mmCIF file of C-alpha atoms and ligand atoms in Angstrom:
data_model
loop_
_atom_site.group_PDB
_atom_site.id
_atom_site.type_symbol
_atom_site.label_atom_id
_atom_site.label_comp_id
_atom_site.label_asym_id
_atom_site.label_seq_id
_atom_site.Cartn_x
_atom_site.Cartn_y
_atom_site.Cartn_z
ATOM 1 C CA UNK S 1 -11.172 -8.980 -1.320
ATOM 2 C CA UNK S 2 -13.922 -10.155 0.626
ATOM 3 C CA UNK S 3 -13.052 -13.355 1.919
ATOM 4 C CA UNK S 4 -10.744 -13.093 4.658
ATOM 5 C CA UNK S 5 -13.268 -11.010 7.399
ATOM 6 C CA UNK S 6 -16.616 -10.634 7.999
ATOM 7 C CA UNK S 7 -17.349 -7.101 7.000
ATOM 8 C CA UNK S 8 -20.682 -6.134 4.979
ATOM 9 C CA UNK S 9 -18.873 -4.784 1.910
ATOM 10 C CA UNK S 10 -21.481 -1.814 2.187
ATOM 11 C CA UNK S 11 -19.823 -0.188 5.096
ATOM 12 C CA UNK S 12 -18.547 3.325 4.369
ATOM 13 C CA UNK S 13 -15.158 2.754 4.797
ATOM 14 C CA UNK S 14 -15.219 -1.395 4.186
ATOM 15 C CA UNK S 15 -12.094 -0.796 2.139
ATOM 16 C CA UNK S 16 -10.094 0.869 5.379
ATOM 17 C CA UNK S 17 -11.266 -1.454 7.558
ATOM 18 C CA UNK S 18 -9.790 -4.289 5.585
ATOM 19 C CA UNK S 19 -6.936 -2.876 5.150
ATOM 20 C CA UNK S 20 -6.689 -2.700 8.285
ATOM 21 C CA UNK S 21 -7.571 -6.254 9.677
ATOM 22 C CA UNK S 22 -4.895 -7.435 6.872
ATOM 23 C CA UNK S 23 -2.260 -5.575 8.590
ATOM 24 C CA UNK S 24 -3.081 -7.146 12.249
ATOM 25 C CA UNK S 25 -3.136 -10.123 10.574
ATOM 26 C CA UNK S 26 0.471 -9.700 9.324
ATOM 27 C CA UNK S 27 1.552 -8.913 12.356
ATOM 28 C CA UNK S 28 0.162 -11.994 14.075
ATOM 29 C CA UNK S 29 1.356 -14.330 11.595
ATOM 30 C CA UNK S 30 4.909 -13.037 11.886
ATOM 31 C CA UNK S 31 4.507 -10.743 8.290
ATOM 32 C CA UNK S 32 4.527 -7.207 9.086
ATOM 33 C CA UNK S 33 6.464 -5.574 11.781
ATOM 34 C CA UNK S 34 4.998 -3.771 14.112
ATOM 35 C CA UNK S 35 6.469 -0.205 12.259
ATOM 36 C CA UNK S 36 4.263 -1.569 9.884
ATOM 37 C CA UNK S 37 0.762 -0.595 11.635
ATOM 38 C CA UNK S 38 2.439 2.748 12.366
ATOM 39 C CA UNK S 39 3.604 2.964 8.494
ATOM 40 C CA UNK S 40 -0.162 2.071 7.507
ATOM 41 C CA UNK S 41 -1.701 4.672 10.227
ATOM 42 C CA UNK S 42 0.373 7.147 8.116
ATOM 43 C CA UNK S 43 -0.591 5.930 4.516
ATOM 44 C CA UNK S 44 -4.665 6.281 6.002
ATOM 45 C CA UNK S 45 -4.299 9.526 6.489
ATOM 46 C CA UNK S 46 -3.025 10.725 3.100
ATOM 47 C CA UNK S 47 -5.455 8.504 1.056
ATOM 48 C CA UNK S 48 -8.229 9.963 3.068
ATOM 49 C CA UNK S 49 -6.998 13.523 1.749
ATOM 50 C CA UNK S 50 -6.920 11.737 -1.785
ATOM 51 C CA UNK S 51 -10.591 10.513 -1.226
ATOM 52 C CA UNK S 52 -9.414 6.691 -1.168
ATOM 53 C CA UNK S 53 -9.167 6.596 -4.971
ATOM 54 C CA UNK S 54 -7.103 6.578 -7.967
ATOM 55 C CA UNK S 55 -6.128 9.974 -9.416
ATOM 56 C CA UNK S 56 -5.782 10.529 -12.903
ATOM 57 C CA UNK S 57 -2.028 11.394 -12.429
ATOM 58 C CA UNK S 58 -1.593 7.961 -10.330
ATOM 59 C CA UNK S 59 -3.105 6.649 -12.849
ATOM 60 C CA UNK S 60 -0.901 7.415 -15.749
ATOM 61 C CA UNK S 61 2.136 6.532 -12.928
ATOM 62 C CA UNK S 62 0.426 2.908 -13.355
ATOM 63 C CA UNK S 63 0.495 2.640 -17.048
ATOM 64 C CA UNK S 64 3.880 4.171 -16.977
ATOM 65 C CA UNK S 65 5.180 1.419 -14.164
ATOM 66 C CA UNK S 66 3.355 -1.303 -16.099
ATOM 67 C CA UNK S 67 5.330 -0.177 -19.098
ATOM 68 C CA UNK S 68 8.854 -0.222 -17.384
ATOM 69 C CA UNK S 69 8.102 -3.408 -16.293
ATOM 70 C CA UNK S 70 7.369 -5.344 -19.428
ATOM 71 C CA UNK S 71 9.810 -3.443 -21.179
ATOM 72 C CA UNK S 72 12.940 -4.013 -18.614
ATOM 73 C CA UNK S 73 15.194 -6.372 -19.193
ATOM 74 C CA UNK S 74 15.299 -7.798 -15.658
ATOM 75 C CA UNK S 75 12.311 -6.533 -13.932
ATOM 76 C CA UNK S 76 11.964 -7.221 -10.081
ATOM 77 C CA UNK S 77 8.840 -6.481 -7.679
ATOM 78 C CA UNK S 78 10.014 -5.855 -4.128
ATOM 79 C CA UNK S 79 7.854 -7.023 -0.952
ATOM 80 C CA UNK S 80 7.671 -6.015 2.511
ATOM 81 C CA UNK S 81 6.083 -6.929 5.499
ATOM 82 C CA UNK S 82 3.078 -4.501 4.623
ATOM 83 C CA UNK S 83 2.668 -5.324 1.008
ATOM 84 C CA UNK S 84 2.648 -8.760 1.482
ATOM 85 C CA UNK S 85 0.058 -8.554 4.117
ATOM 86 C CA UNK S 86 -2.027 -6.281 1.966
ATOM 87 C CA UNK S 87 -1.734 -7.994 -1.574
ATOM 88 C CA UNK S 88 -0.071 -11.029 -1.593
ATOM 89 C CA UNK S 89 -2.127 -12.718 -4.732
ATOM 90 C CA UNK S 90 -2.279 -9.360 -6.719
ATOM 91 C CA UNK S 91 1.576 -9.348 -6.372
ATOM 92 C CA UNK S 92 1.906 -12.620 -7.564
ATOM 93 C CA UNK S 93 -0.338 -12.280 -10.390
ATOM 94 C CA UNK S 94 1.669 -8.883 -11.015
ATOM 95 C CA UNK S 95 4.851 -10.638 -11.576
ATOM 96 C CA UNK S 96 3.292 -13.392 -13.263
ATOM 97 C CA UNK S 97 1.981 -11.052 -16.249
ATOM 98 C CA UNK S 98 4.858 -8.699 -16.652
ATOM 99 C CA UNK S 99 7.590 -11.533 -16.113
ATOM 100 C CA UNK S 100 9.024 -9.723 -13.057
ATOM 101 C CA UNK S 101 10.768 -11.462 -10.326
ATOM 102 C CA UNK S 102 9.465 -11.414 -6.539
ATOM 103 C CA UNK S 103 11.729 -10.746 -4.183
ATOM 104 C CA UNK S 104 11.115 -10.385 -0.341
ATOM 105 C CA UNK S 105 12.970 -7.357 0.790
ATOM 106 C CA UNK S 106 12.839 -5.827 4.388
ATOM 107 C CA UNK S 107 13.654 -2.463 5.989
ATOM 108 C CA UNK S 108 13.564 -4.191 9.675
ATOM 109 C CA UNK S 109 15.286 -7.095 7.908
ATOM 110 C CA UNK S 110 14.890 -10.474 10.129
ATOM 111 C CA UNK S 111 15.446 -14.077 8.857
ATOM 112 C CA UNK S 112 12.251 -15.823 10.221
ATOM 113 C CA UNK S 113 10.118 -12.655 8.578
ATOM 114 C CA UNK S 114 11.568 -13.051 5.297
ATOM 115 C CA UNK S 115 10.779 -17.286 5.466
ATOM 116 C CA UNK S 116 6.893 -16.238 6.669
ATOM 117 C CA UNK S 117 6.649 -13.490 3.555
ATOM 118 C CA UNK S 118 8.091 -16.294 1.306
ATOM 119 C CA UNK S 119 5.850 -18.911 2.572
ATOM 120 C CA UNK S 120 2.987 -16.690 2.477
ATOM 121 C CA UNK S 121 4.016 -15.766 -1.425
ATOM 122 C CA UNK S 122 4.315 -19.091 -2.116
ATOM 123 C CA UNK S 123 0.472 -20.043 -0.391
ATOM 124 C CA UNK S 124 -0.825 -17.272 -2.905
ATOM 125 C CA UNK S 125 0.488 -19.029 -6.067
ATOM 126 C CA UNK S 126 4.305 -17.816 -6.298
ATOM 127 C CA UNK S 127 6.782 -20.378 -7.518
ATOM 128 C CA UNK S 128 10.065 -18.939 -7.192
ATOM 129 C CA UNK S 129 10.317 -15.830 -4.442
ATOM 130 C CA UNK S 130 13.889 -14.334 -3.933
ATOM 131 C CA UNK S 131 15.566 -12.671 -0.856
ATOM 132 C CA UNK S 132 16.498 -15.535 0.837
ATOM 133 C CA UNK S 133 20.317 -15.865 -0.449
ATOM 134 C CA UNK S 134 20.803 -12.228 0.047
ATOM 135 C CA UNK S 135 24.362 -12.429 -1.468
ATOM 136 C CA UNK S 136 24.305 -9.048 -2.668
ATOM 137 C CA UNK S 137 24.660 -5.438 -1.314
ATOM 138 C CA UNK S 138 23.320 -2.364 -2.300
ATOM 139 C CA UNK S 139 26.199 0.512 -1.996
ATOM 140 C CA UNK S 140 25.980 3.471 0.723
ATOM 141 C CA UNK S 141 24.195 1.393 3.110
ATOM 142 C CA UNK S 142 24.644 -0.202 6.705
ATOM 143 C CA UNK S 143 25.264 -4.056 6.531
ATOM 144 C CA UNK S 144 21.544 -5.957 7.341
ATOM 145 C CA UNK S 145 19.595 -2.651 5.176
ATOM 146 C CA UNK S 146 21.985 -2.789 2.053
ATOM 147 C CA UNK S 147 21.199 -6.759 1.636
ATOM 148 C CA UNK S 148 20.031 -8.627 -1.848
ATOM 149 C CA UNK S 149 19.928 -11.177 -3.944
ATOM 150 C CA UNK S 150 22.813 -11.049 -6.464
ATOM 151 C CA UNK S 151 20.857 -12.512 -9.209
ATOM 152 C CA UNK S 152 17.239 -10.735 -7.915
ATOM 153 C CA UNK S 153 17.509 -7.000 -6.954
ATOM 154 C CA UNK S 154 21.387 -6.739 -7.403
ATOM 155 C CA UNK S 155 21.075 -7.672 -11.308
ATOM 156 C CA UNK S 156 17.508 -5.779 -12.119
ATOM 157 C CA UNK S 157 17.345 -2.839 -14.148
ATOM 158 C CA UNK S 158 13.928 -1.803 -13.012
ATOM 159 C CA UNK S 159 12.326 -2.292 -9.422
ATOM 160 C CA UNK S 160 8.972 -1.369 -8.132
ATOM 161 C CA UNK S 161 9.455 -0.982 -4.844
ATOM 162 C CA UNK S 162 6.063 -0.368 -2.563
ATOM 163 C CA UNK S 163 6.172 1.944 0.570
ATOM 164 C CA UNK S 164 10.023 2.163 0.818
ATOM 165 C CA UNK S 165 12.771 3.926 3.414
ATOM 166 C CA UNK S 166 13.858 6.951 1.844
ATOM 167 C CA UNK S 167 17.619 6.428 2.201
ATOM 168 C CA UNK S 168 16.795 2.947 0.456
ATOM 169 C CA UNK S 169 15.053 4.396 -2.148
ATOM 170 C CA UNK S 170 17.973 6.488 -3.299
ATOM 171 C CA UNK S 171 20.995 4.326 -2.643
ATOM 172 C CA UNK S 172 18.778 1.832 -5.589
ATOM 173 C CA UNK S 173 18.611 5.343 -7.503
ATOM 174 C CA UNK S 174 22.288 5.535 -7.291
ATOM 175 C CA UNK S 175 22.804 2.602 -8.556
ATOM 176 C CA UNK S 176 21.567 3.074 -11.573
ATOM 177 C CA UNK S 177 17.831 1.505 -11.706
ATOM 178 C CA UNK S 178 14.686 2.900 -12.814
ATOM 179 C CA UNK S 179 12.592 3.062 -9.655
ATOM 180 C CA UNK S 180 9.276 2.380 -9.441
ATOM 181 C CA UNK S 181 7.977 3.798 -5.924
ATOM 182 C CA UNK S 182 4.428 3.401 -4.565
ATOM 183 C CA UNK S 183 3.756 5.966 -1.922
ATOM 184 C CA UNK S 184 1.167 7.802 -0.625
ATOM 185 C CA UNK S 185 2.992 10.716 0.423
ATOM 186 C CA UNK S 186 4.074 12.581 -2.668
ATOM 187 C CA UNK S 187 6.767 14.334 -0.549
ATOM 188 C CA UNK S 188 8.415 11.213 0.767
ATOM 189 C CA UNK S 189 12.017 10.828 -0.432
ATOM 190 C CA UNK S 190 11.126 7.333 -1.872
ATOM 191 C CA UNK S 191 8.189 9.249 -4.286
ATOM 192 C CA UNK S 192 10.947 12.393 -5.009
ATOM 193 C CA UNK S 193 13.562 9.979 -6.214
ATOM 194 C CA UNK S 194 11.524 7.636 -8.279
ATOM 195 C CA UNK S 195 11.900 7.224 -11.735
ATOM 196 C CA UNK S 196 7.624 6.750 -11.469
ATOM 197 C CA UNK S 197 6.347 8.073 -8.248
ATOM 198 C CA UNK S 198 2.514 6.008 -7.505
ATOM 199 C CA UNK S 199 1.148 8.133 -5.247
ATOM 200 C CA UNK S 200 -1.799 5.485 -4.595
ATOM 201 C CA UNK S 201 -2.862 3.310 -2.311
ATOM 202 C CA UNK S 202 -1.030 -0.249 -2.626
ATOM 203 C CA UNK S 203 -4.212 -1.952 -2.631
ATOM 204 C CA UNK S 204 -5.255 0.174 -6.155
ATOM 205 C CA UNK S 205 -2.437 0.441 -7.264
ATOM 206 C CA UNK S 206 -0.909 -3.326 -7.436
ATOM 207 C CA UNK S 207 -4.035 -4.396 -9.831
ATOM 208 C CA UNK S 208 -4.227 -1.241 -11.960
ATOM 209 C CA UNK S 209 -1.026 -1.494 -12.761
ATOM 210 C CA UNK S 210 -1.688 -4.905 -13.543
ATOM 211 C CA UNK S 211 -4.153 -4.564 -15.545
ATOM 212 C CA UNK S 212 -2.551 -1.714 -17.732
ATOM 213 C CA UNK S 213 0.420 -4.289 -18.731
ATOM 214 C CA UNK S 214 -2.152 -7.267 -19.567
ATOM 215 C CA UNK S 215 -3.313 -3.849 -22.077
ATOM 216 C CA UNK S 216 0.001 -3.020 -23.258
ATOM 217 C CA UNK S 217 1.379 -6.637 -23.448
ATOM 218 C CA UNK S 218 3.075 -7.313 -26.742
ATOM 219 C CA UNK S 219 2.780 -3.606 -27.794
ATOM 220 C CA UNK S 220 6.645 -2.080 -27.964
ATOM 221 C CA UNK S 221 5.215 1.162 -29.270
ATOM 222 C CA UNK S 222 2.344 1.124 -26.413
ATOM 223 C CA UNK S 223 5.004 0.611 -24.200
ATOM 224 C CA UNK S 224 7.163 3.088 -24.971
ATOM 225 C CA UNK S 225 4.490 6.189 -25.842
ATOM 226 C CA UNK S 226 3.369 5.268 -21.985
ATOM 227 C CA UNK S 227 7.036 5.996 -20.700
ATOM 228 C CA UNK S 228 7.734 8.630 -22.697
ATOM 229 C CA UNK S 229 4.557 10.526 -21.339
ATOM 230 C CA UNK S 230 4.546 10.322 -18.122
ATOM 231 C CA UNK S 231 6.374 13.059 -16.227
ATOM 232 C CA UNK S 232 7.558 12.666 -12.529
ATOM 233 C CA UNK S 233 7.215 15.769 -11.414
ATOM 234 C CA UNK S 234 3.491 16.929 -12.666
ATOM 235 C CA UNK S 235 2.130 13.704 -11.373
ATOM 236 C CA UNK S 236 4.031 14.878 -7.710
ATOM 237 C CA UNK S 237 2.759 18.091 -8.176
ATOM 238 C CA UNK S 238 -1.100 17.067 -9.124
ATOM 239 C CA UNK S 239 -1.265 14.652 -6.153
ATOM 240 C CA UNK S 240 0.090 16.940 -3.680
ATOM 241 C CA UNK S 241 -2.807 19.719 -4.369
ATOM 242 C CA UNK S 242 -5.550 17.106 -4.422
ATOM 243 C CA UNK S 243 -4.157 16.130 -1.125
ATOM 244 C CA UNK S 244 -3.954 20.006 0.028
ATOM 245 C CA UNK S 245 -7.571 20.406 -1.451
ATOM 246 C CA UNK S 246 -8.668 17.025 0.320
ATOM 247 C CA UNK S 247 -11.944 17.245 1.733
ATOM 248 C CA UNK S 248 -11.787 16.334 5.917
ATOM 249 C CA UNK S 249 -15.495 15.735 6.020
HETATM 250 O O1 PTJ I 301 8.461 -4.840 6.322
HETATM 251 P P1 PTJ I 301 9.622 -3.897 6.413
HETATM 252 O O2 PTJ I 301 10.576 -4.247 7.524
HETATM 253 O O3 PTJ I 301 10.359 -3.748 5.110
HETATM 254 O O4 PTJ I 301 9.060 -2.441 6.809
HETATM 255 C C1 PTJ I 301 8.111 -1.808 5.988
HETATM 256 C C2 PTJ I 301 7.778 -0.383 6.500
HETATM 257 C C3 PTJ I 301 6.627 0.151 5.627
HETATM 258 C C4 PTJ I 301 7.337 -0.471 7.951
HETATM 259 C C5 PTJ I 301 9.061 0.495 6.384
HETATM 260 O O5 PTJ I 301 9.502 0.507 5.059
HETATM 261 C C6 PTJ I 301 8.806 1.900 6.880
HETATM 262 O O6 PTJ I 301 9.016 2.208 8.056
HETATM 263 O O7 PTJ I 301 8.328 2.735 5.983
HETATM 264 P P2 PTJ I 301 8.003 4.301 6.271
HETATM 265 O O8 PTJ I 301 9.290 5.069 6.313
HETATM 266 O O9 PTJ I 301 7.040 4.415 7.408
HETATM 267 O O10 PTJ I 301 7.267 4.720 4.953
HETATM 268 C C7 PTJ I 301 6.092 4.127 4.550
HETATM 269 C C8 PTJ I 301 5.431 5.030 3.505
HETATM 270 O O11 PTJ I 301 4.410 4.275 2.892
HETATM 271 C C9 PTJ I 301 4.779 6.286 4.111
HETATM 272 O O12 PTJ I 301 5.088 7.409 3.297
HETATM 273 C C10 PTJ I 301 3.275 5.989 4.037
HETATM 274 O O13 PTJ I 301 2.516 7.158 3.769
HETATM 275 C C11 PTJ I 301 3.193 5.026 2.861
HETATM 276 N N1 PTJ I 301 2.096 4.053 2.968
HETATM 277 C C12 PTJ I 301 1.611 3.461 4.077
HETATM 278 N N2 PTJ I 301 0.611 2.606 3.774
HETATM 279 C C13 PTJ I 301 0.468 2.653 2.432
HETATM 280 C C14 PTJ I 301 1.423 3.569 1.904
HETATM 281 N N3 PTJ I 301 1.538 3.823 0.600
HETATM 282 C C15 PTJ I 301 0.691 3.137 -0.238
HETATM 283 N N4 PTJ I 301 -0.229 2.246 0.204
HETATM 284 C C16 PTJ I 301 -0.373 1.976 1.519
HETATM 285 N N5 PTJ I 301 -1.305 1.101 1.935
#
């Protein structure tokens, strides 16, 4: 992660600082809408409570998500402006090892922003990126929010869907999918719906759970033990105290 700015790596809080030069960055280069920096401002704050690492319980969310996703039979990662700016390689190598598709997805949905996230997927070793046909609709919501691809979103059965809109979130609920939400706020409506709530900083979370399906790869039985673990509401429940306990110094 070092590559893209000139930060010694020893600074206390290198990895915030990246995070947030990444996000500028998406902004400038037409990636991230502005919202975006105020989305991220938001996200800071909890993963300071959390002490910028990966909980146990967000932990076992990853092995869980990694599970659903090898296991699905149409898997799908969605991207925003903000994930793309913050992981656009670890996404692609995400959907690379679990077989999932990539499909650009946008609350603030805007043609040239979907083209820049596809291009910038593409720059970062993606070969096929979705959510430019947007020939589908998810149900319950206005026109330019409820779009998808038919054959991407609109046909998966599982979806990991990073830092999402709440009433998004559960209109892809209703429709039947197992939801994969990463979110630092355990009380967002995103992580309360989600069939596995992450509550983890994108920028942990996209190559944990990466690594946990290059583990559990090939492994039905792995797969399945992992799903059948993990519960929702204790992993809500653990994050939210660790964030109540969080230390402010
Ligand atoms: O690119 P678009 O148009 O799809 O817009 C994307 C944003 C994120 C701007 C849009 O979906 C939005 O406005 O989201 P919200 O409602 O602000 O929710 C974002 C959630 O993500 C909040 O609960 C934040 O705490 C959380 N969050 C922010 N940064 C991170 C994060 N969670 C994990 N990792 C982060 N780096």
């Amino acid at each position: 992660m070092s590559e893209d700015v000139d930060l010694p790596e020893s600074h206390p809080r290198y990895e915030s600082l990246l995070t947030r030069h990444r996000i500028e960055a998406g902004v400038d280069r037409g990636i991230t809408s502005r919202q975006g920096l105020i989305a991220q401002g938001r996200g800071e704050a909890f993963d300071y409570l959390l002490g910028e690492r990966t909980i146990d319980s967000a932990d076992d969310a990853e092995r869980a998500a990694a599970a659903h996703l090898l296991s699905a039979d149409h898997a799908v990662v969605s991207v925003n402006g903000n994930a793309a700016a913050l992981v656009p390689g670890e996404l692609v190598e995400l959907a690379e090892v679990t077989g999932a598709d990539l499909e650009v997805n946008l609350f603030n949905r805007t043609e040239e922003r979907i083209e820049a996230i596809a291009e910038y997927l593409r720059e970062h070793g993606a070969t096929d990126v979705k959510g430019l046909t947007a020939d589908g609709r998810i149900p319950g919501l206005d026109h330019e929010r409820a779009k998808v691809d038919a054959d991407g979103i609109g046909a998966a059965d599982v979806v990991l869907v990073p830092l999402e809109d709440g009433d998004r979130a559960e209109a892809l609920g209703e429709m039947g999918k197992t939801e994969l939400v990463i979110d630092l706020n355990p009380r967002s409506r995103s992580a309360e719906v989600a069939t596995v709530p992450i509550i983890d900083n994108i920028i942990r979370a996209i190559p944990n759970i990466t690594e946990h399906a290059r583990d559990l790869r090939g492994d039905p039985d792995a797969q399945q033990d992992a799903i059948d673990t993990f519960d929702a509401d204790s992993a809500l429940t653990a994050a939210e105290r660790t964030i109540r306990e969080g230390d402010l110094e």
